[in-house]
């Protein structure tokens, strides 16, 4: 019963605002633990034909099965948390994940993200509505952003000039800078 | 709740249990039990995660409960009295970051009409936890929103959630009060914002 590794796998998720890199090592340790427990159950189950032990093995088999189910629950919770985060961040970033976020995903999660993106875009084409953009109604006219990478001068939709100098904090309209937010050049505060 | 990470971590809290029956090949439950045949004997005391203790307390073998579970010290009478007296000075996070959830789960394991030595009953425990959360939320979080963030480490997970919500509401109220989000033009030059 390896509680320590299971806890570590879940606590790992709390180390990042978005997601930490997929912890292959710990995840496969839990899988190995899971498979080892199943083999032990099979070994104990073979003793069911012994009349002395037939009754004695029942509680331990039930407990070991509960332990296996617990490991499964931990692994599923880990995967579900990551998938839900990917989906919610996709809509927060208006239909795209930034390259920084994509770097934190495992290969399977990257495939999942591509599949999810295709599914959403197909749905948008079918209903002729952009559901991935601005799904959260804006509570503010302007948003405060910090410029992470030098962008320079841009022209806004109103025709004004905006100087996005590295290191500055500015009040801007989200529609003017959405592309830079998705790229990661700007960060919303 | 199945996929809820906080719920899973809360249930991994260790509780002391006493084995009431002989358990064949039971040594996988207790790594510190060095037995030759892998069996555990009746009377063996071990620490089990709460989820396993709950399952074993509900299961029977030959009509006998597999384990009897000790109430955690933090939910016994003495500690609860300190919580009743002044919940703000008690460091709950030191005992468990999921103190309140743990308390409710322990209370659910005990029938309402059961009275044990040094334990004031499940109903009273629930009432104490609710009152403690109310008092701590109002006083401790109010202080934190005004001042030091290092004191955040003293809060349990539920209290931290309340704190972040309070902080968010406070910031949104301040923005609304200053009408910062409704300005049509950027009145403050960019360099001044940087200084701010």
Tab-separated table of C-alpha atoms in Angstrom:
chain	number	residue	atom	x	y	z
A	1	UNK	CA	0.000	0.000	0.000
A	2	UNK	CA	2.077	2.905	-1.282
A	3	UNK	CA	0.329	6.003	0.066
A	4	UNK	CA	3.438	8.162	-0.133
A	5	UNK	CA	3.862	7.938	-3.935
A	6	UNK	CA	0.154	8.383	-4.590
A	7	UNK	CA	0.035	11.529	-2.447
A	8	UNK	CA	3.163	12.862	-4.135
A	9	UNK	CA	1.528	12.432	-7.563
A	10	UNK	CA	-1.493	14.507	-6.541
A	11	UNK	CA	0.488	17.127	-4.595
A	12	UNK	CA	2.606	17.600	-7.729
A	13	UNK	CA	-0.456	19.147	-9.416
A	14	UNK	CA	-0.530	21.959	-6.861
A	15	UNK	CA	2.992	23.172	-7.722
A	16	UNK	CA	1.811	25.122	-10.764
A	17	UNK	CA	-0.922	27.623	-11.617
A	18	UNK	CA	-1.610	25.846	-14.899
A	19	UNK	CA	-0.066	22.324	-14.913
A	20	UNK	CA	3.380	20.946	-14.036
A	21	UNK	CA	5.073	18.651	-16.590
A	22	UNK	CA	3.512	15.168	-16.672
A	23	UNK	CA	5.181	13.110	-13.953
A	24	UNK	CA	5.917	9.922	-15.950
A	25	UNK	CA	8.081	8.429	-13.210
A	26	UNK	CA	5.561	8.650	-10.403
A	27	UNK	CA	2.662	7.704	-12.648
A	28	UNK	CA	4.415	4.524	-13.802
A	29	UNK	CA	5.400	3.723	-10.186
A	30	UNK	CA	1.684	3.772	-9.321
A	31	UNK	CA	0.938	1.560	-12.350
A	32	UNK	CA	3.629	-0.939	-11.282
A	33	UNK	CA	2.230	-0.942	-7.753
A	34	UNK	CA	-1.249	-1.547	-9.174
A	35	UNK	CA	-0.075	-4.507	-11.310
A	36	UNK	CA	1.942	-5.994	-8.440
A	37	UNK	CA	-1.136	-5.891	-6.173
A	38	UNK	CA	-3.236	-7.659	-8.825
A	39	UNK	CA	-0.660	-10.458	-9.062
A	40	UNK	CA	-0.653	-10.825	-5.284
A	41	UNK	CA	-4.455	-11.104	-5.306
A	42	UNK	CA	-4.234	-13.826	-7.956
A	43	UNK	CA	-1.674	-15.711	-5.839
A	44	UNK	CA	-3.808	-15.564	-2.724
A	45	UNK	CA	-6.934	-16.522	-4.713
A	46	UNK	CA	-5.249	-19.814	-5.689
A	47	UNK	CA	-5.504	-20.854	-2.017
A	48	UNK	CA	-9.329	-20.893	-2.158
A	49	UNK	CA	-9.380	-24.678	-2.640
A	50	UNK	CA	-7.607	-25.271	0.672
A	51	UNK	CA	-10.466	-25.847	3.191
A	52	UNK	CA	-8.428	-24.370	6.078
A	53	UNK	CA	-7.634	-21.152	4.249
A	54	UNK	CA	-10.763	-20.665	2.116
A	55	UNK	CA	-12.472	-18.468	4.748
A	56	UNK	CA	-9.322	-16.721	5.933
A	57	UNK	CA	-8.378	-15.301	2.542
A	58	UNK	CA	-11.734	-13.527	1.963
A	59	UNK	CA	-11.079	-10.359	4.015
A	60	UNK	CA	-7.561	-9.865	2.686
A	61	UNK	CA	-8.641	-10.278	-0.945
A	62	UNK	CA	-11.384	-7.669	-0.402
A	63	UNK	CA	-8.926	-5.247	1.195
A	64	UNK	CA	-6.351	-5.717	-1.545
A	65	UNK	CA	-9.027	-5.084	-4.185
A	66	UNK	CA	-9.948	-1.836	-2.367
A	67	UNK	CA	-6.281	-0.857	-2.415
A	68	UNK	CA	-6.079	-1.500	-6.161
A	69	UNK	CA	-9.236	0.585	-6.702
A	70	UNK	CA	-7.702	3.377	-4.645
A	71	UNK	CA	-4.567	3.468	-6.843
A	72	UNK	CA	-6.815	3.538	-9.901
A	73	UNK	CA	-8.802	6.418	-8.400
A	74	UNK	CA	-5.638	8.433	-7.728
A	75	UNK	CA	-4.356	7.937	-11.273
A	76	UNK	CA	-7.735	8.801	-12.814
A	77	UNK	CA	-8.015	11.925	-10.629
A	78	UNK	CA	-4.549	12.985	-11.811
A	79	UNK	CA	-5.473	12.513	-15.483
A	80	UNK	CA	-8.912	14.130	-15.147
A	81	UNK	CA	-7.494	17.177	-13.375
A	82	UNK	CA	-5.011	17.693	-16.220
A	83	UNK	CA	-7.627	17.214	-18.918
A	84	UNK	CA	-10.064	19.620	-17.225
A	85	UNK	CA	-7.301	22.206	-16.871
A	86	UNK	CA	-6.436	21.901	-20.581
A	87	UNK	CA	-10.081	22.358	-21.566
A	88	UNK	CA	-10.726	25.311	-19.272
A	89	UNK	CA	-7.476	27.062	-20.261
A	90	UNK	CA	-8.396	26.539	-23.940
A	91	UNK	CA	-11.534	28.618	-23.450
A	92	UNK	CA	-9.860	31.201	-21.197
A	93	UNK	CA	-7.226	31.759	-23.937
A	94	UNK	CA	-9.996	32.089	-26.545
A	95	UNK	CA	-9.536	28.893	-28.486
A	96	UNK	CA	-5.819	28.264	-28.246
A	97	UNK	CA	-3.205	27.251	-25.675
A	98	UNK	CA	-0.001	29.284	-25.478
A	99	UNK	CA	3.303	27.563	-26.360
A	100	UNK	CA	4.390	27.719	-22.689
A	101	UNK	CA	1.314	25.753	-21.687
A	102	UNK	CA	1.714	23.213	-24.487
A	103	UNK	CA	5.296	22.524	-23.320
A	104	UNK	CA	3.930	21.252	-20.010
A	105	UNK	CA	1.815	18.549	-21.657
A	106	UNK	CA	2.745	14.925	-22.265
A	107	UNK	CA	2.674	13.487	-25.804
A	108	UNK	CA	-0.770	11.938	-25.223
A	109	UNK	CA	-2.104	15.216	-23.851
A	110	UNK	CA	-0.795	17.124	-26.883
A	111	UNK	CA	-2.667	14.659	-29.110
A	112	UNK	CA	-5.744	15.139	-26.936
A	113	UNK	CA	-5.452	18.936	-27.236
A	114	UNK	CA	-5.225	18.726	-31.047
A	115	UNK	CA	-8.236	16.404	-31.145
A	116	UNK	CA	-10.197	18.705	-28.818
A	117	UNK	CA	-9.267	21.762	-30.890
A	118	UNK	CA	-10.428	20.027	-34.102
A	119	UNK	CA	-13.679	18.992	-32.425
A	120	UNK	CA	-14.430	22.533	-31.243
A	121	UNK	CA	-13.574	24.052	-34.644
A	122	UNK	CA	-15.782	21.506	-36.426
A	123	UNK	CA	-18.639	22.367	-34.061
A	124	UNK	CA	-18.082	26.088	-34.666
A	125	UNK	CA	-18.285	25.469	-38.421
A	126	UNK	CA	-21.476	23.469	-38.045
A	127	UNK	CA	-23.318	26.054	-35.954
A	128	UNK	CA	-21.570	29.082	-37.542
A	129	UNK	CA	-20.764	30.614	-34.157
A	130	UNK	CA	-17.390	31.187	-32.446
A	131	UNK	CA	-17.961	29.414	-29.127
A	132	UNK	CA	-14.276	29.314	-28.186
A	133	UNK	CA	-13.834	33.083	-28.235
A	134	UNK	CA	-14.869	35.322	-25.353
A	135	UNK	CA	-16.919	32.567	-23.732
A	136	UNK	CA	-16.595	34.384	-20.397
A	137	UNK	CA	-18.432	37.727	-20.591
A	138	UNK	CA	-15.974	40.568	-19.917
A	139	UNK	CA	-16.461	42.288	-16.569
A	140	UNK	CA	-14.157	45.168	-17.511
A	141	UNK	CA	-13.751	47.430	-20.543
A	142	UNK	CA	-9.969	47.469	-20.081
A	143	UNK	CA	-7.656	44.770	-18.731
A	144	UNK	CA	-4.310	45.247	-17.074
A	145	UNK	CA	-1.426	43.444	-18.791
A	146	UNK	CA	2.305	43.128	-18.236
A	147	UNK	CA	4.554	43.035	-21.297
A	148	UNK	CA	6.886	40.026	-21.018
A	149	UNK	CA	8.515	40.211	-24.455
A	150	UNK	CA	9.240	43.375	-26.462
A	151	UNK	CA	6.489	43.906	-29.054
A	152	UNK	CA	6.842	47.563	-30.014
A	153	UNK	CA	4.161	49.861	-31.489
A	154	UNK	CA	0.797	48.464	-32.564
A	155	UNK	CA	-2.314	50.156	-33.972
A	156	UNK	CA	-5.525	49.389	-32.035
A	157	UNK	CA	-9.002	48.883	-33.511
A	158	UNK	CA	-9.864	52.487	-32.582
A	159	UNK	CA	-6.892	53.757	-34.571
A	160	UNK	CA	-4.770	54.635	-31.521
A	161	UNK	CA	-1.109	53.716	-31.200
A	162	UNK	CA	-0.006	51.467	-28.365
A	163	UNK	CA	3.623	51.075	-27.341
A	164	UNK	CA	4.122	47.619	-25.848
A	165	UNK	CA	7.540	48.040	-24.306
A	166	UNK	CA	9.036	45.145	-22.360
A	167	UNK	CA	8.559	45.450	-18.609
A	168	UNK	CA	5.633	47.906	-18.700
A	169	UNK	CA	2.138	47.428	-17.300
A	170	UNK	CA	-0.705	48.859	-19.323
A	171	UNK	CA	-4.486	49.164	-19.389
A	172	UNK	CA	-5.597	47.925	-22.805
A	173	UNK	CA	-8.684	46.499	-24.503
A	174	UNK	CA	-8.561	42.707	-24.623
A	175	UNK	CA	-9.600	42.596	-28.294
A	176	UNK	CA	-6.505	44.638	-29.258
A	177	UNK	CA	-4.025	42.292	-27.587
A	178	UNK	CA	-5.683	38.860	-27.647
A	179	UNK	CA	-3.120	37.498	-30.084
A	180	UNK	CA	-0.204	38.532	-27.849
A	181	UNK	CA	-1.919	37.034	-24.776
A	182	UNK	CA	-2.260	33.714	-26.570
A	183	UNK	CA	1.400	33.782	-27.654
A	184	UNK	CA	2.560	34.539	-24.115
A	185	UNK	CA	4.167	37.912	-24.938
A	186	UNK	CA	1.677	39.576	-22.588
A	187	UNK	CA	0.320	38.342	-19.280
A	188	UNK	CA	-2.983	39.491	-17.866
A	189	UNK	CA	-2.726	40.670	-14.277
B	1	UNK	CA	-16.172	13.701	-5.543
B	2	UNK	CA	-14.518	10.640	-7.084
B	3	UNK	CA	-12.006	12.775	-8.975
B	4	UNK	CA	-11.724	15.442	-6.268
B	5	UNK	CA	-8.048	15.721	-5.298
B	6	UNK	CA	-8.715	17.430	-1.952
B	7	UNK	CA	-11.055	14.606	-0.968
B	8	UNK	CA	-8.459	11.946	-1.851
B	9	UNK	CA	-5.669	13.728	0.052
B	10	UNK	CA	-7.907	14.279	3.077
B	11	UNK	CA	-8.781	10.572	3.271
B	12	UNK	CA	-5.078	9.609	3.286
B	13	UNK	CA	-4.674	11.025	6.786
B	14	UNK	CA	-3.387	8.256	9.091
B	15	UNK	CA	-5.480	7.066	12.024
B	16	UNK	CA	-4.608	4.538	14.716
B	17	UNK	CA	-6.474	1.243	14.450
B	18	UNK	CA	-6.523	-1.911	16.520
B	19	UNK	CA	-7.003	-5.231	14.751
B	20	UNK	CA	-9.890	-7.202	16.307
B	21	UNK	CA	-9.311	-10.436	14.364
B	22	UNK	CA	-6.344	-12.468	13.060
B	23	UNK	CA	-5.685	-11.301	9.512
B	24	UNK	CA	-4.128	-13.801	7.097
B	25	UNK	CA	-1.430	-12.130	4.918
B	26	UNK	CA	-2.376	-8.777	6.445
B	27	UNK	CA	1.194	-7.432	6.663
B	28	UNK	CA	0.713	-5.368	3.480
B	29	UNK	CA	-1.341	-2.980	5.650
B	30	UNK	CA	1.554	-2.287	8.009
B	31	UNK	CA	5.100	-2.100	6.559
B	32	UNK	CA	6.548	-1.772	10.035
B	33	UNK	CA	5.106	-5.108	11.165
B	34	UNK	CA	7.956	-7.580	10.687
B	35	UNK	CA	6.210	-10.950	10.634
B	36	UNK	CA	7.695	-14.172	9.261
B	37	UNK	CA	4.494	-15.555	7.766
B	38	UNK	CA	3.000	-12.189	6.673
B	39	UNK	CA	0.013	-12.610	9.036
B	40	UNK	CA	-1.183	-10.051	11.580
B	41	UNK	CA	-2.500	-11.101	14.968
B	42	UNK	CA	-5.534	-9.857	16.873
B	43	UNK	CA	-4.616	-6.839	19.006
B	44	UNK	CA	-2.023	-5.492	16.590
B	45	UNK	CA	-2.053	-1.684	16.553
B	46	UNK	CA	-1.196	0.082	13.322
B	47	UNK	CA	-1.704	3.351	11.485
B	48	UNK	CA	-3.981	3.154	8.468
B	49	UNK	CA	-5.235	5.819	6.062
B	50	UNK	CA	-8.752	6.961	6.944
B	51	UNK	CA	-10.309	5.428	3.802
B	52	UNK	CA	-8.918	1.975	4.670
B	53	UNK	CA	-9.851	2.343	8.363
B	54	UNK	CA	-13.435	3.172	7.357
B	55	UNK	CA	-13.687	0.107	5.073
B	56	UNK	CA	-12.213	-2.212	7.711
B	57	UNK	CA	-14.428	-0.846	10.489
B	58	UNK	CA	-17.487	-1.617	8.357
B	59	UNK	CA	-16.357	-5.136	7.367
B	60	UNK	CA	-16.787	-8.171	9.572
B	61	UNK	CA	-15.100	-11.547	9.810
B	62	UNK	CA	-16.938	-14.236	11.785
B	63	UNK	CA	-19.337	-11.556	13.029
B	64	UNK	CA	-16.512	-9.396	14.434
B	65	UNK	CA	-15.524	-5.954	13.115
B	66	UNK	CA	-12.061	-6.130	11.488
B	67	UNK	CA	-10.681	-3.053	13.266
B	68	UNK	CA	-11.635	-0.555	15.924
B	69	UNK	CA	-10.619	3.003	15.047
B	70	UNK	CA	-9.191	5.455	17.596
B	71	UNK	CA	-10.599	8.948	17.470
B	72	UNK	CA	-7.878	11.397	16.421
B	73	UNK	CA	-6.532	13.508	19.290
B	74	UNK	CA	-7.569	16.704	17.516
B	75	UNK	CA	-11.221	15.678	17.696
B	76	UNK	CA	-11.165	14.650	21.341
B	77	UNK	CA	-12.794	16.664	24.092
B	78	UNK	CA	-9.719	18.572	25.286
B	79	UNK	CA	-8.695	19.901	21.877
B	80	UNK	CA	-12.279	20.717	20.966
B	81	UNK	CA	-12.641	22.785	24.152
B	82	UNK	CA	-9.614	24.880	23.090
B	83	UNK	CA	-11.280	25.341	19.723
B	84	UNK	CA	-14.518	26.426	21.397
B	85	UNK	CA	-12.676	28.904	23.612
B	86	UNK	CA	-10.575	30.650	20.942
B	87	UNK	CA	-10.297	29.028	17.493
B	88	UNK	CA	-8.001	31.741	16.086
B	89	UNK	CA	-4.967	30.868	18.199
B	90	UNK	CA	-5.038	27.150	17.355
B	91	UNK	CA	-2.712	26.084	14.516
B	92	UNK	CA	-5.102	23.785	12.650
B	93	UNK	CA	-2.939	23.370	9.572
B	94	UNK	CA	-0.182	21.759	11.644
B	95	UNK	CA	-2.571	18.897	12.440
B	96	UNK	CA	-4.101	18.601	8.982
B	97	UNK	CA	-4.473	20.917	5.973
B	98	UNK	CA	-7.966	19.393	5.578
B	99	UNK	CA	-8.946	19.748	9.214
B	100	UNK	CA	-12.632	20.447	8.713
B	101	UNK	CA	-13.230	17.786	6.047
B	102	UNK	CA	-11.361	15.263	8.180
B	103	UNK	CA	-13.508	16.135	11.181
B	104	UNK	CA	-16.720	15.640	9.231
B	105	UNK	CA	-15.502	12.323	7.854
B	106	UNK	CA	-14.612	11.094	11.357
B	107	UNK	CA	-17.983	12.259	12.655
B	108	UNK	CA	-19.694	10.282	9.842
B	109	UNK	CA	-17.919	7.122	11.000
B	110	UNK	CA	-19.492	7.342	14.454
B	111	UNK	CA	-23.232	6.973	15.091
B	112	UNK	CA	-24.860	10.084	16.559
B	113	UNK	CA	-25.971	8.341	19.742
B	114	UNK	CA	-22.564	6.791	20.551
B	115	UNK	CA	-20.699	8.278	23.529
B	116	UNK	CA	-17.010	7.431	23.963
B	117	UNK	CA	-14.482	8.332	26.614
B	118	UNK	CA	-12.871	11.764	25.862
B	119	UNK	CA	-15.183	12.269	22.886
B	120	UNK	CA	-18.204	14.533	23.039
B	121	UNK	CA	-20.209	12.886	20.233
B	122	UNK	CA	-20.514	13.264	16.471
B	123	UNK	CA	-23.232	15.940	16.578
B	124	UNK	CA	-21.234	18.162	18.961
B	125	UNK	CA	-18.081	17.670	16.876
B	126	UNK	CA	-19.842	18.891	13.721
B	127	UNK	CA	-21.213	21.935	15.568
B	128	UNK	CA	-17.760	22.802	16.928
B	129	UNK	CA	-16.179	22.540	13.477
B	130	UNK	CA	-18.800	24.805	11.883
B	131	UNK	CA	-18.457	27.427	14.639
B	132	UNK	CA	-14.646	27.302	14.432
B	133	UNK	CA	-14.718	27.803	10.651
B	134	UNK	CA	-17.094	30.758	10.977
B	135	UNK	CA	-15.052	32.508	13.676
B	136	UNK	CA	-11.704	31.861	11.999
B	137	UNK	CA	-12.959	32.915	8.575
B	138	UNK	CA	-14.149	36.255	9.833
B	139	UNK	CA	-11.185	37.191	12.041
B	140	UNK	CA	-8.161	35.511	10.494
B	141	UNK	CA	-9.013	36.202	6.864
B	142	UNK	CA	-9.972	39.805	7.663
B	143	UNK	CA	-6.507	40.308	9.184
B	144	UNK	CA	-4.743	38.613	6.271
B	145	UNK	CA	-6.485	40.662	3.589
B	146	UNK	CA	-5.173	43.742	5.389
B	147	UNK	CA	-1.630	42.560	6.059
B	148	UNK	CA	1.017	39.799	5.853
B	149	UNK	CA	0.863	36.973	3.374
B	150	UNK	CA	3.262	34.696	5.315
B	151	UNK	CA	0.450	34.025	7.754
B	152	UNK	CA	-1.294	32.298	4.826
B	153	UNK	CA	0.720	29.185	5.729
B	154	UNK	CA	-1.278	28.897	8.948
B	155	UNK	CA	-4.573	28.413	7.123
B	156	UNK	CA	-6.179	25.099	6.195
B	157	UNK	CA	-7.167	24.474	2.565
B	158	UNK	CA	-10.808	25.506	3.125
B	159	UNK	CA	-9.717	28.720	4.805
B	160	UNK	CA	-7.234	29.466	2.013
B	161	UNK	CA	-10.057	29.162	-0.523
B	162	UNK	CA	-12.137	31.608	1.497
B	163	UNK	CA	-9.134	33.927	1.750
B	164	UNK	CA	-8.540	34.030	-2.015
B	165	UNK	CA	-12.234	34.646	-2.610
B	166	UNK	CA	-12.253	37.492	-0.048
B	167	UNK	CA	-9.154	39.005	-1.632
B	168	UNK	CA	-10.675	38.807	-5.118
B	169	UNK	CA	-13.880	40.484	-3.926
B	170	UNK	CA	-11.875	43.208	-2.172
B	171	UNK	CA	-9.815	43.937	-5.316
B	172	UNK	CA	-12.894	44.000	-7.530
B	173	UNK	CA	-14.605	46.361	-5.110
B	174	UNK	CA	-11.590	48.695	-5.102
B	175	UNK	CA	-11.485	48.677	-8.911
B	176	UNK	CA	-15.173	49.463	-9.055
B	177	UNK	CA	-14.790	52.224	-6.486
B	178	UNK	CA	-12.009	53.881	-8.485
B	179	UNK	CA	-13.872	53.202	-11.753
B	180	UNK	CA	-10.545	51.987	-13.196
B	181	UNK	CA	-12.174	49.587	-15.596
B	182	UNK	CA	-14.498	52.101	-17.165
B	183	UNK	CA	-11.961	54.657	-18.349
B	184	UNK	CA	-12.347	55.324	-22.051
B	185	UNK	CA	-8.778	56.590	-22.375
B	186	UNK	CA	-5.610	55.523	-20.647
B	187	UNK	CA	-5.180	58.602	-18.420
B	188	UNK	CA	-2.074	57.374	-16.621
B	189	UNK	CA	1.076	57.393	-18.749
B	190	UNK	CA	2.664	53.975	-19.140
B	191	UNK	CA	5.831	54.767	-17.154
B	192	UNK	CA	3.826	55.930	-14.161
B	193	UNK	CA	1.908	52.643	-14.159
B	194	UNK	CA	5.258	50.855	-14.056
B	195	UNK	CA	6.245	52.853	-10.982
B	196	UNK	CA	2.924	52.015	-9.345
